[in-house]
């Protein structure tokens, strides 16, 4: 299907740079060497991606005027054959502002053949929010494990028994089953050992399954030390990498409760005027939405051997909240998340148990498993006048990014109009961060906003070109720091 050029440019403009699915290179001097890792990364990306040659990001994605687009197309075709398996792509050229631009639609590599590697080196690459990074041998194992249907959550945990279960959690789970649980399982309520086996909590040999240990275990980290949650607030202040960092462990219900306590304490609040005229302090992100996203990360994370050493990570910055877990989507694509009531589980046994586990007696279940969670997140964010959640599926890692809108400084009457960043764009996030914290380095801006360094650097370049900021070296010491230039007409 031909690429819609207008949609492509709009997506790049909104993001303020490359996206997880779109990579832009000027290619003014010919086909760059950096195309090679990009082709590998896009082929490994669920759904594939798009490589654009002939646009200049620093100039707002204006065409550079390629000298020989046919040579670039032939070069891409030749480069595609240097991978195992070969990269499949549709290559065409279009005119933008009368200048040629080459567009390559890179198809996703077949799951049975992933990861797509550079034949000469054996290296494979993966897309992040922006850019490509080389897969470690362990991450490559993640793709190999994805070639078959996942059954890790039903595997036995050697050395465990029902003595490793939390009696209170098990009692709460049984009570929930008795009132609202699956009718088929309720038949075994009077036979506890059989109930545990039928529900997938234990194996026929009496050991706990991975799912049973994580959902109902007293302390799962005794056997899986890194199946936990790491949280931190990234401030971006000079000399301060993070604050309120914590490691949250225990069974899934305990981790969910503790993570929500941390988020409640660390997510900021904004005073809003209600329809009745009263003021109320409200969280910057709706807690109902956060609970859904955290619960999803805990029950849908990859449990395979390659991911045992990776935690669920939550990072809170001035303008963003990022939740990431090992393992990509299973049986569903990113474009359907939050829009359709579609359910698919990487860990069906864990999901089944957690449907009837409550964090406290009489409280909410961990998950409903009715495909209503992400549509609820979408609605909660819309009700809070926040941008929609952004989902990134890299095949072996899944990331959710929430952004908070920040008000722009109003222009005074009679001021000269300055082209302000579009609300909700990366440019607006960087601009607002600089206004709030003048004196940050570009690296600190990247940490504070959660943007990759390359995107932060491009945003700073664009803001300078618009006259909204300047680079100030007067108090730099060992480096250069940013200060804000007032909007034209507002400096008195």
CSV table of N, CA, C and O in Angstrom, one decimal, residues 177-297:
chain,number,residue,atom,x,y,z
A,177,UNK,N,-13.1,-16.9,44.0
A,177,UNK,CA,-13.6,-18.0,43.1
A,177,UNK,C,-15.0,-18.4,43.5
A,177,UNK,O,-15.8,-18.7,42.7
A,178,UNK,N,-15.2,-18.5,44.8
A,178,UNK,CA,-16.5,-19.0,45.3
A,178,UNK,C,-17.6,-18.1,45.0
A,178,UNK,O,-18.8,-18.5,44.8
A,179,UNK,N,-17.4,-16.8,44.8
A,179,UNK,CA,-18.5,-15.9,44.6
A,179,UNK,C,-18.6,-15.4,43.1
A,179,UNK,O,-19.6,-15.3,42.6
A,180,UNK,N,-17.4,-15.2,42.5
A,180,UNK,CA,-17.4,-14.7,41.1
A,180,UNK,C,-16.6,-15.4,40.1
A,180,UNK,O,-16.5,-15.1,39.0
A,181,UNK,N,-15.9,-16.5,40.6
A,181,UNK,CA,-15.0,-17.2,39.8
A,181,UNK,C,-15.6,-18.0,38.7
A,181,UNK,O,-16.8,-18.2,38.6
A,182,UNK,N,-14.7,-18.7,37.9
A,182,UNK,CA,-15.2,-19.5,36.8
A,182,UNK,C,-15.9,-20.8,37.4
A,182,UNK,O,-15.4,-21.4,38.3
A,183,UNK,N,-17.0,-21.0,36.8
A,183,UNK,CA,-17.9,-22.1,37.3
A,183,UNK,C,-17.2,-23.5,37.3
A,183,UNK,O,-17.3,-24.3,38.1
A,184,UNK,N,-16.3,-23.7,36.2
A,184,UNK,CA,-15.6,-24.9,36.1
A,184,UNK,C,-14.7,-25.2,37.3
A,184,UNK,O,-14.6,-26.3,37.8
A,185,UNK,N,-14.0,-24.1,37.7
A,185,UNK,CA,-13.1,-24.3,38.9
A,185,UNK,C,-13.8,-24.4,40.2
A,185,UNK,O,-13.3,-25.0,41.1
A,186,UNK,N,-15.0,-23.8,40.3
A,186,UNK,CA,-15.7,-23.8,41.6
A,186,UNK,C,-16.0,-25.2,42.0
A,186,UNK,O,-16.3,-25.5,43.2
A,187,UNK,N,-16.1,-26.2,41.0
A,187,UNK,CA,-16.4,-27.6,41.4
A,187,UNK,C,-15.3,-28.2,42.3
A,187,UNK,O,-15.6,-29.2,42.9
A,188,UNK,N,-14.1,-27.6,42.3
A,188,UNK,CA,-13.0,-28.2,43.1
A,188,UNK,C,-12.7,-27.4,44.4
A,188,UNK,O,-11.7,-27.7,45.0
A,189,UNK,N,-13.6,-26.5,44.8
A,189,UNK,CA,-13.4,-25.7,46.0
A,189,UNK,C,-13.3,-26.6,47.2
A,189,UNK,O,-12.5,-26.2,48.2
A,190,UNK,N,-13.9,-27.7,47.3
A,190,UNK,CA,-13.8,-28.6,48.5
A,190,UNK,C,-12.6,-29.5,48.5
A,190,UNK,O,-12.4,-30.3,49.4
A,191,UNK,N,-11.8,-29.4,47.4
A,191,UNK,CA,-10.6,-30.2,47.3
A,191,UNK,C,-9.4,-29.3,47.0
A,191,UNK,O,-9.0,-29.2,45.8
A,192,UNK,N,-8.9,-28.6,48.0
A,192,UNK,CA,-7.8,-27.6,47.8
A,192,UNK,C,-6.7,-28.1,46.9
A,192,UNK,O,-6.3,-27.3,46.0
A,193,UNK,N,-6.1,-29.2,47.1
A,193,UNK,CA,-4.9,-29.6,46.3
A,193,UNK,C,-5.4,-29.8,44.8
A,193,UNK,O,-4.6,-29.4,43.9
A,194,UNK,N,-6.6,-30.3,44.6
A,194,UNK,CA,-7.0,-30.4,43.2
A,194,UNK,C,-7.3,-29.1,42.6
A,194,UNK,O,-7.1,-28.8,41.4
A,195,UNK,N,-7.9,-28.2,43.4
A,195,UNK,CA,-8.2,-26.8,42.9
A,195,UNK,C,-6.9,-26.1,42.5
A,195,UNK,O,-6.8,-25.5,41.4
A,196,UNK,N,-5.8,-26.2,43.3
A,196,UNK,CA,-4.5,-25.6,42.9
A,196,UNK,C,-4.0,-26.2,41.6
A,196,UNK,O,-3.5,-25.4,40.8
A,197,UNK,N,-4.1,-27.5,41.5
A,197,UNK,CA,-3.6,-28.1,40.3
A,197,UNK,C,-4.4,-27.7,39.0
A,197,UNK,O,-3.8,-27.4,38.0
A,198,UNK,N,-5.7,-27.8,39.2
A,198,UNK,CA,-6.6,-27.4,38.0
A,198,UNK,C,-6.4,-26.0,37.6
A,198,UNK,O,-6.5,-25.7,36.4
A,199,UNK,N,-6.2,-25.1,38.6
A,199,UNK,CA,-6.1,-23.7,38.2
A,199,UNK,C,-4.7,-23.3,37.7
A,199,UNK,O,-4.5,-22.2,37.3
A,200,UNK,N,-3.7,-24.3,37.7
A,200,UNK,CA,-2.4,-24.0,37.2
A,200,UNK,C,-1.5,-23.4,38.3
A,200,UNK,O,-0.4,-22.9,37.9
A,201,UNK,N,-1.9,-23.4,39.6
A,201,UNK,CA,-1.0,-22.9,40.6
A,201,UNK,C,0.1,-23.9,40.9
A,201,UNK,O,1.2,-23.5,41.2
A,202,UNK,N,-0.2,-25.2,40.9
A,202,UNK,CA,0.7,-26.2,41.1
A,202,UNK,C,0.8,-27.2,39.9
A,202,UNK,O,-0.2,-27.2,39.1
A,203,UNK,N,1.8,-28.0,39.8
A,203,UNK,CA,1.9,-29.0,38.8
A,203,UNK,C,1.4,-30.3,39.4
A,203,UNK,O,1.1,-30.5,40.6
A,204,UNK,N,1.3,-31.4,38.6
A,204,UNK,CA,0.9,-32.7,39.0
A,204,UNK,C,1.9,-33.3,40.0
A,204,UNK,O,1.5,-34.1,40.9
A,205,UNK,N,3.1,-32.8,40.0
A,205,UNK,CA,4.1,-33.2,40.9
A,205,UNK,C,4.2,-32.5,42.2
A,205,UNK,O,5.0,-32.8,43.1
A,206,UNK,N,3.3,-31.4,42.4
A,206,UNK,CA,3.2,-30.7,43.6
A,206,UNK,C,4.1,-29.5,43.7
A,206,UNK,O,4.0,-28.7,44.7
A,207,UNK,N,4.9,-29.2,42.7
A,207,UNK,CA,5.7,-28.0,42.7
A,207,UNK,C,4.8,-26.8,42.2
A,207,UNK,O,3.8,-27.0,41.5
A,208,UNK,N,5.2,-25.6,42.6
A,208,UNK,CA,4.4,-24.4,42.1
A,208,UNK,C,4.8,-24.2,40.6
A,208,UNK,O,6.0,-24.4,40.2
A,209,UNK,N,3.9,-23.7,39.8
A,209,UNK,CA,4.2,-23.2,38.5
A,209,UNK,C,4.7,-21.7,38.7
A,209,UNK,O,4.6,-21.1,39.7
A,210,UNK,N,5.3,-21.2,37.6
A,210,UNK,CA,5.8,-19.9,37.6
A,210,UNK,C,4.6,-18.9,37.9
A,210,UNK,O,4.7,-18.0,38.7
A,211,UNK,N,3.5,-19.2,37.2
A,211,UNK,CA,2.3,-18.3,37.5
A,211,UNK,C,1.8,-18.4,38.9
A,211,UNK,O,1.5,-17.4,39.5
A,212,UNK,N,1.8,-19.6,39.5
A,212,UNK,CA,1.3,-19.8,40.8
A,212,UNK,C,2.2,-19.0,41.8
A,212,UNK,O,1.8,-18.4,42.8
A,213,UNK,N,3.5,-19.1,41.6
A,213,UNK,CA,4.5,-18.5,42.5
A,213,UNK,C,4.4,-17.0,42.4
A,213,UNK,O,4.3,-16.3,43.4
A,214,UNK,N,4.3,-16.4,41.2
A,214,UNK,CA,4.2,-15.0,41.1
A,214,UNK,C,2.9,-14.4,41.6
A,214,UNK,O,2.9,-13.3,42.2
A,215,UNK,N,1.8,-15.1,41.4
A,215,UNK,CA,0.5,-14.6,41.8
A,215,UNK,C,0.2,-14.8,43.3
A,215,UNK,O,-0.4,-13.9,43.9
A,216,UNK,N,0.6,-16.0,43.8
A,216,UNK,CA,0.2,-16.3,45.2
A,216,UNK,C,1.3,-16.7,46.1
A,216,UNK,O,1.1,-17.1,47.2
A,217,UNK,N,2.5,-16.5,45.6
A,217,UNK,CA,3.7,-16.9,46.4
A,217,UNK,C,4.0,-15.9,47.6
A,217,UNK,O,3.7,-14.7,47.5
A,218,UNK,N,4.6,-16.4,48.6
A,218,UNK,CA,5.0,-15.6,49.7
A,218,UNK,C,6.1,-14.6,49.3
A,218,UNK,O,6.1,-13.4,49.7
A,219,UNK,N,7.1,-15.1,48.6
A,219,UNK,CA,8.2,-14.2,48.1
A,219,UNK,C,8.8,-14.8,46.9
A,219,UNK,O,9.8,-15.5,46.9
A,220,UNK,N,8.2,-14.5,45.7
A,220,UNK,CA,8.7,-15.1,44.4
A,220,UNK,C,10.2,-14.7,44.1
A,220,UNK,O,10.8,-15.5,43.4
A,221,UNK,N,10.7,-13.6,44.6
A,221,UNK,CA,12.0,-13.2,44.3
A,221,UNK,C,13.1,-14.1,44.9
A,221,UNK,O,14.3,-14.0,44.6
A,222,UNK,N,12.7,-15.0,45.8
A,222,UNK,CA,13.6,-16.0,46.3
A,222,UNK,C,14.1,-16.9,45.1
A,222,UNK,O,15.3,-17.3,45.1
A,223,UNK,N,13.2,-17.1,44.1
A,223,UNK,CA,13.6,-17.9,43.0
A,223,UNK,C,13.8,-17.1,41.7
A,223,UNK,O,14.6,-17.5,40.9
A,224,UNK,N,13.2,-15.9,41.6
A,224,UNK,CA,13.4,-15.0,40.5
A,224,UNK,C,13.7,-13.6,41.0
A,224,UNK,O,12.8,-12.8,41.1
A,225,UNK,N,15.0,-13.4,41.3
A,225,UNK,CA,15.3,-12.1,42.0
A,225,UNK,C,15.0,-10.9,41.2
A,225,UNK,O,14.8,-9.8,41.8
A,226,UNK,N,14.9,-10.9,39.9
A,226,UNK,CA,14.7,-9.7,39.1
A,226,UNK,C,13.3,-9.6,38.6
A,226,UNK,O,13.0,-8.7,37.8
A,227,UNK,N,12.4,-10.5,38.9
A,227,UNK,CA,11.0,-10.3,38.5
A,227,UNK,C,10.3,-9.4,39.5
A,227,UNK,O,9.6,-9.8,40.4
A,228,UNK,N,10.6,-8.1,39.4
A,228,UNK,CA,10.1,-7.1,40.3
A,228,UNK,C,9.9,-5.8,39.6
A,228,UNK,O,10.0,-5.8,38.3
A,229,UNK,N,9.7,-4.7,40.3
A,229,UNK,CA,9.5,-3.4,39.7
A,229,UNK,C,10.5,-2.4,40.2
A,229,UNK,O,10.8,-2.4,41.4
A,230,UNK,N,11.1,-1.7,39.3
A,230,UNK,CA,12.1,-0.6,39.6
A,230,UNK,C,11.4,0.7,39.3
A,230,UNK,O,11.0,0.9,38.2
A,231,UNK,N,11.4,1.6,40.3
A,231,UNK,CA,10.8,2.9,40.0
A,231,UNK,C,11.7,4.0,40.4
A,231,UNK,O,12.6,3.9,41.2
A,232,UNK,N,11.6,5.2,39.7
A,232,UNK,CA,12.5,6.3,40.0
A,232,UNK,C,11.9,7.6,39.4
A,232,UNK,O,11.2,7.5,38.4
A,233,UNK,N,12.2,8.7,40.1
A,233,UNK,CA,11.9,10.0,39.5
A,233,UNK,C,13.1,10.6,38.9
A,233,UNK,O,14.2,10.7,39.6
A,234,UNK,N,13.1,10.9,37.6
A,234,UNK,CA,14.3,11.4,37.0
A,234,UNK,C,14.1,12.9,36.9
A,234,UNK,O,13.2,13.4,36.2
A,235,UNK,N,15.0,13.6,37.6
A,235,UNK,CA,14.8,15.1,37.7
A,235,UNK,C,15.6,15.9,36.6
A,235,UNK,O,15.1,16.9,36.2
A,236,UNK,N,16.7,15.4,36.2
A,236,UNK,CA,17.5,16.1,35.2
A,236,UNK,C,18.3,17.3,35.8
A,236,UNK,O,19.0,18.0,35.1
A,237,UNK,N,18.2,17.4,37.1
A,237,UNK,CA,19.0,18.5,37.7
A,237,UNK,C,20.5,18.1,37.7
A,237,UNK,O,20.9,17.0,37.8
A,238,UNK,N,21.3,19.2,37.7
A,238,UNK,CA,22.8,18.9,37.6
A,238,UNK,C,23.2,18.2,38.9
A,238,UNK,O,22.9,18.6,40.0
A,239,UNK,N,24.0,17.1,38.7
A,239,UNK,CA,24.5,16.4,39.8
A,239,UNK,C,23.5,15.4,40.5
A,239,UNK,O,23.8,14.8,41.5
A,240,UNK,N,22.3,15.3,39.9
A,240,UNK,CA,21.3,14.4,40.5
A,240,UNK,C,20.7,13.6,39.4
A,240,UNK,O,20.0,14.0,38.5
A,241,UNK,N,21.0,12.3,39.5
A,241,UNK,CA,20.5,11.4,38.4
A,241,UNK,C,19.0,11.0,38.6
A,241,UNK,O,18.3,10.9,37.7
A,242,UNK,N,18.7,10.7,39.9
A,242,UNK,CA,17.3,10.3,40.1
A,242,UNK,C,17.0,10.5,41.6
A,242,UNK,O,17.9,10.6,42.4
A,243,UNK,N,15.7,10.5,42.0
A,243,UNK,CA,15.3,10.6,43.4
A,243,UNK,C,14.2,9.6,43.6
A,243,UNK,O,13.5,9.3,42.7
A,244,UNK,N,14.0,9.3,44.9
A,244,UNK,CA,12.9,8.4,45.3
A,244,UNK,C,12.9,7.1,44.5
A,244,UNK,O,11.9,6.5,44.2
A,245,UNK,N,14.1,6.7,44.2
A,245,UNK,CA,14.3,5.4,43.5
A,245,UNK,C,14.0,4.2,44.5
A,245,UNK,O,14.3,4.3,45.7
A,246,UNK,N,13.3,3.2,44.0
A,246,UNK,CA,12.9,2.1,44.9
A,246,UNK,C,12.9,0.8,44.1
A,246,UNK,O,12.6,0.8,42.9
A,247,UNK,N,13.0,-0.3,44.8
A,247,UNK,CA,12.8,-1.6,44.2
A,247,UNK,C,11.6,-2.2,44.9
A,247,UNK,O,11.6,-2.3,46.1
A,248,UNK,N,10.6,-2.6,44.2
A,248,UNK,CA,9.4,-3.1,44.7
A,248,UNK,C,9.3,-4.6,44.4
A,248,UNK,O,9.3,-5.0,43.2
A,249,UNK,N,9.2,-5.4,45.5
A,249,UNK,CA,9.1,-6.9,45.3
A,249,UNK,C,7.9,-7.5,45.9
A,249,UNK,O,7.0,-6.8,46.4
A,250,UNK,N,7.9,-8.9,46.0
A,250,UNK,CA,6.8,-9.6,46.5
A,250,UNK,C,5.9,-10.2,45.4
A,250,UNK,O,6.3,-10.1,44.2
A,251,UNK,N,4.8,-10.8,45.7
A,251,UNK,CA,3.9,-11.4,44.7
A,251,UNK,C,3.3,-10.2,43.9
A,251,UNK,O,3.3,-9.1,44.3
A,252,UNK,N,2.7,-10.6,42.8
A,252,UNK,CA,2.1,-9.6,41.9
A,252,UNK,C,1.1,-8.7,42.7
A,252,UNK,O,1.1,-7.4,42.5
A,253,UNK,N,0.2,-9.2,43.5
A,253,UNK,CA,-0.7,-8.3,44.2
A,253,UNK,C,0.0,-7.2,45.1
A,253,UNK,O,-0.4,-6.1,45.1
A,254,UNK,N,1.0,-7.7,45.8
A,254,UNK,CA,1.8,-6.8,46.6
A,254,UNK,C,2.5,-5.8,45.8
A,254,UNK,O,2.6,-4.6,46.2
A,255,UNK,N,3.1,-6.2,44.7
A,255,UNK,CA,3.9,-5.2,43.9
A,255,UNK,C,2.9,-4.2,43.3
A,255,UNK,O,3.3,-3.0,43.2
A,256,UNK,N,1.7,-4.6,42.9
A,256,UNK,CA,0.8,-3.7,42.3
A,256,UNK,C,0.4,-2.6,43.4
A,256,UNK,O,0.4,-1.4,43.1
A,257,UNK,N,0.1,-3.1,44.6
A,257,UNK,CA,-0.3,-2.1,45.6
A,257,UNK,C,0.8,-1.2,46.0
A,257,UNK,O,0.7,0.1,46.1
A,258,UNK,N,2.1,-1.7,46.1
A,258,UNK,CA,3.2,-0.9,46.5
A,258,UNK,C,3.6,0.1,45.4
A,258,UNK,O,3.9,1.3,45.7
A,259,UNK,N,3.4,-0.3,44.2
A,259,UNK,CA,3.7,0.6,43.0
A,259,UNK,C,2.7,1.7,43.0
A,259,UNK,O,3.1,2.9,42.7
A,260,UNK,N,1.5,1.4,43.2
A,260,UNK,CA,0.5,2.5,43.2
A,260,UNK,C,0.7,3.4,44.4
A,260,UNK,O,0.4,4.6,44.3
A,261,UNK,N,1.1,2.9,45.5
A,261,UNK,CA,1.4,3.8,46.6
A,261,UNK,C,2.6,4.8,46.2
A,261,UNK,O,2.6,6.0,46.6
A,262,UNK,N,3.6,4.2,45.6
A,262,UNK,CA,4.7,5.1,45.1
A,262,UNK,C,4.3,6.1,44.1
A,262,UNK,O,4.6,7.3,44.2
A,263,UNK,N,3.4,5.7,43.2
A,263,UNK,CA,2.9,6.6,42.1
A,263,UNK,C,2.1,7.7,42.8
A,263,UNK,O,2.2,8.9,42.4
A,264,UNK,N,1.2,7.3,43.7
A,264,UNK,CA,0.4,8.3,44.4
A,264,UNK,C,1.2,9.4,45.1
A,264,UNK,O,0.9,10.5,45.1
A,265,UNK,N,2.3,8.9,45.7
A,265,UNK,CA,3.2,9.8,46.4
A,265,UNK,C,4.1,10.7,45.5
A,265,UNK,O,4.5,11.8,45.9
A,266,UNK,N,4.4,10.2,44.3
A,266,UNK,CA,5.4,10.9,43.5
A,266,UNK,C,4.8,11.6,42.3
A,266,UNK,O,5.4,12.5,41.8
A,267,UNK,N,3.6,11.2,41.8
A,267,UNK,CA,3.0,11.9,40.7
A,267,UNK,C,2.5,13.3,41.2
A,267,UNK,O,1.9,13.3,42.3
A,268,UNK,N,2.8,14.3,40.5
A,268,UNK,CA,2.4,15.7,40.9
A,268,UNK,C,0.9,15.9,40.8
A,268,UNK,O,0.1,15.0,40.3
A,269,UNK,N,0.5,17.0,41.4
A,269,UNK,CA,-1.0,17.3,41.3
A,269,UNK,C,-1.1,18.7,40.7
A,269,UNK,O,-0.2,19.6,40.7
A,270,UNK,N,-2.3,18.9,40.1
A,270,UNK,CA,-2.6,20.2,39.4
A,270,UNK,C,-4.0,20.6,40.0
A,270,UNK,O,-4.9,19.8,40.1
A,271,UNK,N,-4.1,21.9,40.3
A,271,UNK,CA,-5.4,22.5,40.8
A,271,UNK,C,-6.3,22.8,39.6
A,271,UNK,O,-5.9,23.6,38.8
A,272,UNK,N,-7.4,22.2,39.6
A,272,UNK,CA,-8.3,22.4,38.5
A,272,UNK,C,-9.7,22.9,39.0
A,272,UNK,O,-10.1,22.5,40.1
A,273,UNK,N,-10.3,23.7,38.1
A,273,UNK,CA,-11.6,24.2,38.5
A,273,UNK,C,-12.7,23.3,37.9
A,273,UNK,O,-12.7,22.9,36.8
A,274,UNK,N,-13.6,22.9,38.8
A,274,UNK,CA,-14.7,22.0,38.5
A,274,UNK,C,-15.8,22.8,37.9
A,274,UNK,O,-15.9,24.0,37.9
A,275,UNK,N,-16.8,22.1,37.3
A,275,UNK,CA,-17.9,22.7,36.6
A,275,UNK,C,-18.8,23.5,37.6
A,275,UNK,O,-19.4,24.5,37.2
A,276,UNK,N,-18.7,23.1,38.9
A,276,UNK,CA,-19.5,23.9,39.9
A,276,UNK,C,-18.7,25.1,40.5
A,276,UNK,O,-19.2,25.7,41.4
A,277,UNK,N,-17.5,25.3,40.0
A,277,UNK,CA,-16.7,26.5,40.4
A,277,UNK,C,-15.7,26.2,41.5
A,277,UNK,O,-14.9,27.0,41.8
A,278,UNK,N,-15.8,25.0,42.1
A,278,UNK,CA,-14.9,24.6,43.2
A,278,UNK,C,-13.6,24.2,42.6
A,278,UNK,O,-13.5,23.7,41.5
A,279,UNK,N,-12.5,24.3,43.4
A,279,UNK,CA,-11.2,23.9,43.0
A,279,UNK,C,-10.8,22.6,43.6
A,279,UNK,O,-11.2,22.3,44.8
A,280,UNK,N,-10.1,21.8,42.9
A,280,UNK,CA,-9.7,20.5,43.4
A,280,UNK,C,-8.3,20.1,42.9
A,280,UNK,O,-8.0,20.3,41.7
A,281,UNK,N,-7.5,19.6,43.8
A,281,UNK,CA,-6.2,19.1,43.4
A,281,UNK,C,-6.3,17.7,42.9
A,281,UNK,O,-6.8,16.8,43.5
A,282,UNK,N,-5.9,17.6,41.6
A,282,UNK,CA,-6.0,16.3,40.9
A,282,UNK,C,-4.7,15.8,40.5
A,282,UNK,O,-3.8,16.6,40.1
A,283,UNK,N,-4.4,14.5,40.5
A,283,UNK,CA,-3.1,13.9,40.0
A,283,UNK,C,-2.9,14.3,38.5
A,283,UNK,O,-3.8,14.4,37.7
A,284,UNK,N,-1.6,14.5,38.2
A,284,UNK,CA,-1.2,14.8,36.8
A,284,UNK,C,-1.6,13.7,35.9
A,284,UNK,O,-1.8,13.9,34.7
A,285,UNK,N,-1.7,12.5,36.4
A,285,UNK,CA,-2.1,11.3,35.6
A,285,UNK,C,-3.2,10.6,36.4
A,285,UNK,O,-3.1,10.4,37.6
A,286,UNK,N,-4.3,10.2,35.7
A,286,UNK,CA,-5.4,9.5,36.4
A,286,UNK,C,-4.9,8.2,37.0
A,286,UNK,O,-4.4,7.4,36.3
A,287,UNK,N,-5.1,8.0,38.3
A,287,UNK,CA,-4.6,6.8,39.0
A,287,UNK,C,-5.2,5.6,38.5
A,287,UNK,O,-4.6,4.5,38.5
A,288,UNK,N,-6.5,5.7,38.1
A,288,UNK,CA,-7.2,4.5,37.6
A,288,UNK,C,-6.5,4.0,36.3
A,288,UNK,O,-6.3,2.8,36.2
A,289,UNK,N,-6.0,4.9,35.5
A,289,UNK,CA,-5.3,4.5,34.3
A,289,UNK,C,-4.0,3.9,34.6
A,289,UNK,O,-3.5,2.9,34.0
A,290,UNK,N,-3.3,4.5,35.6
A,290,UNK,CA,-2.0,4.0,36.0
A,290,UNK,C,-2.1,2.6,36.5
A,290,UNK,O,-1.2,1.7,36.2
A,291,UNK,N,-3.1,2.3,37.3
A,291,UNK,CA,-3.3,1.0,37.8
A,291,UNK,C,-3.4,-0.1,36.7
A,291,UNK,O,-2.9,-1.1,36.8
A,292,UNK,N,-4.2,0.3,35.7
A,292,UNK,CA,-4.4,-0.6,34.6
A,292,UNK,C,-3.1,-0.9,33.9
A,292,UNK,O,-2.7,-2.1,33.6
A,293,UNK,N,-2.3,0.1,33.7
A,293,UNK,CA,-1.0,0.0,32.9
A,293,UNK,C,0.0,-0.8,33.7
A,293,UNK,O,0.7,-1.7,33.2
A,294,UNK,N,0.1,-0.6,35.0
A,294,UNK,CA,1.0,-1.3,35.9
A,294,UNK,C,0.6,-2.8,36.0
A,294,UNK,O,1.5,-3.7,35.9
A,295,UNK,N,-0.7,-3.0,36.2
A,295,UNK,CA,-1.1,-4.4,36.2
A,295,UNK,C,-0.8,-5.2,35.0
A,295,UNK,O,-0.4,-6.3,35.0
A,296,UNK,N,-1.0,-4.5,33.8
A,296,UNK,CA,-0.7,-5.1,32.5
A,296,UNK,C,0.7,-5.5,32.4
A,296,UNK,O,1.1,-6.5,31.9
A,297,UNK,N,1.6,-4.5,32.9
A,297,UNK,CA,3.1,-4.8,32.8
A,297,UNK,C,3.4,-6.0,33.6
A,297,UNK,O,4.3,-6.8,33.3
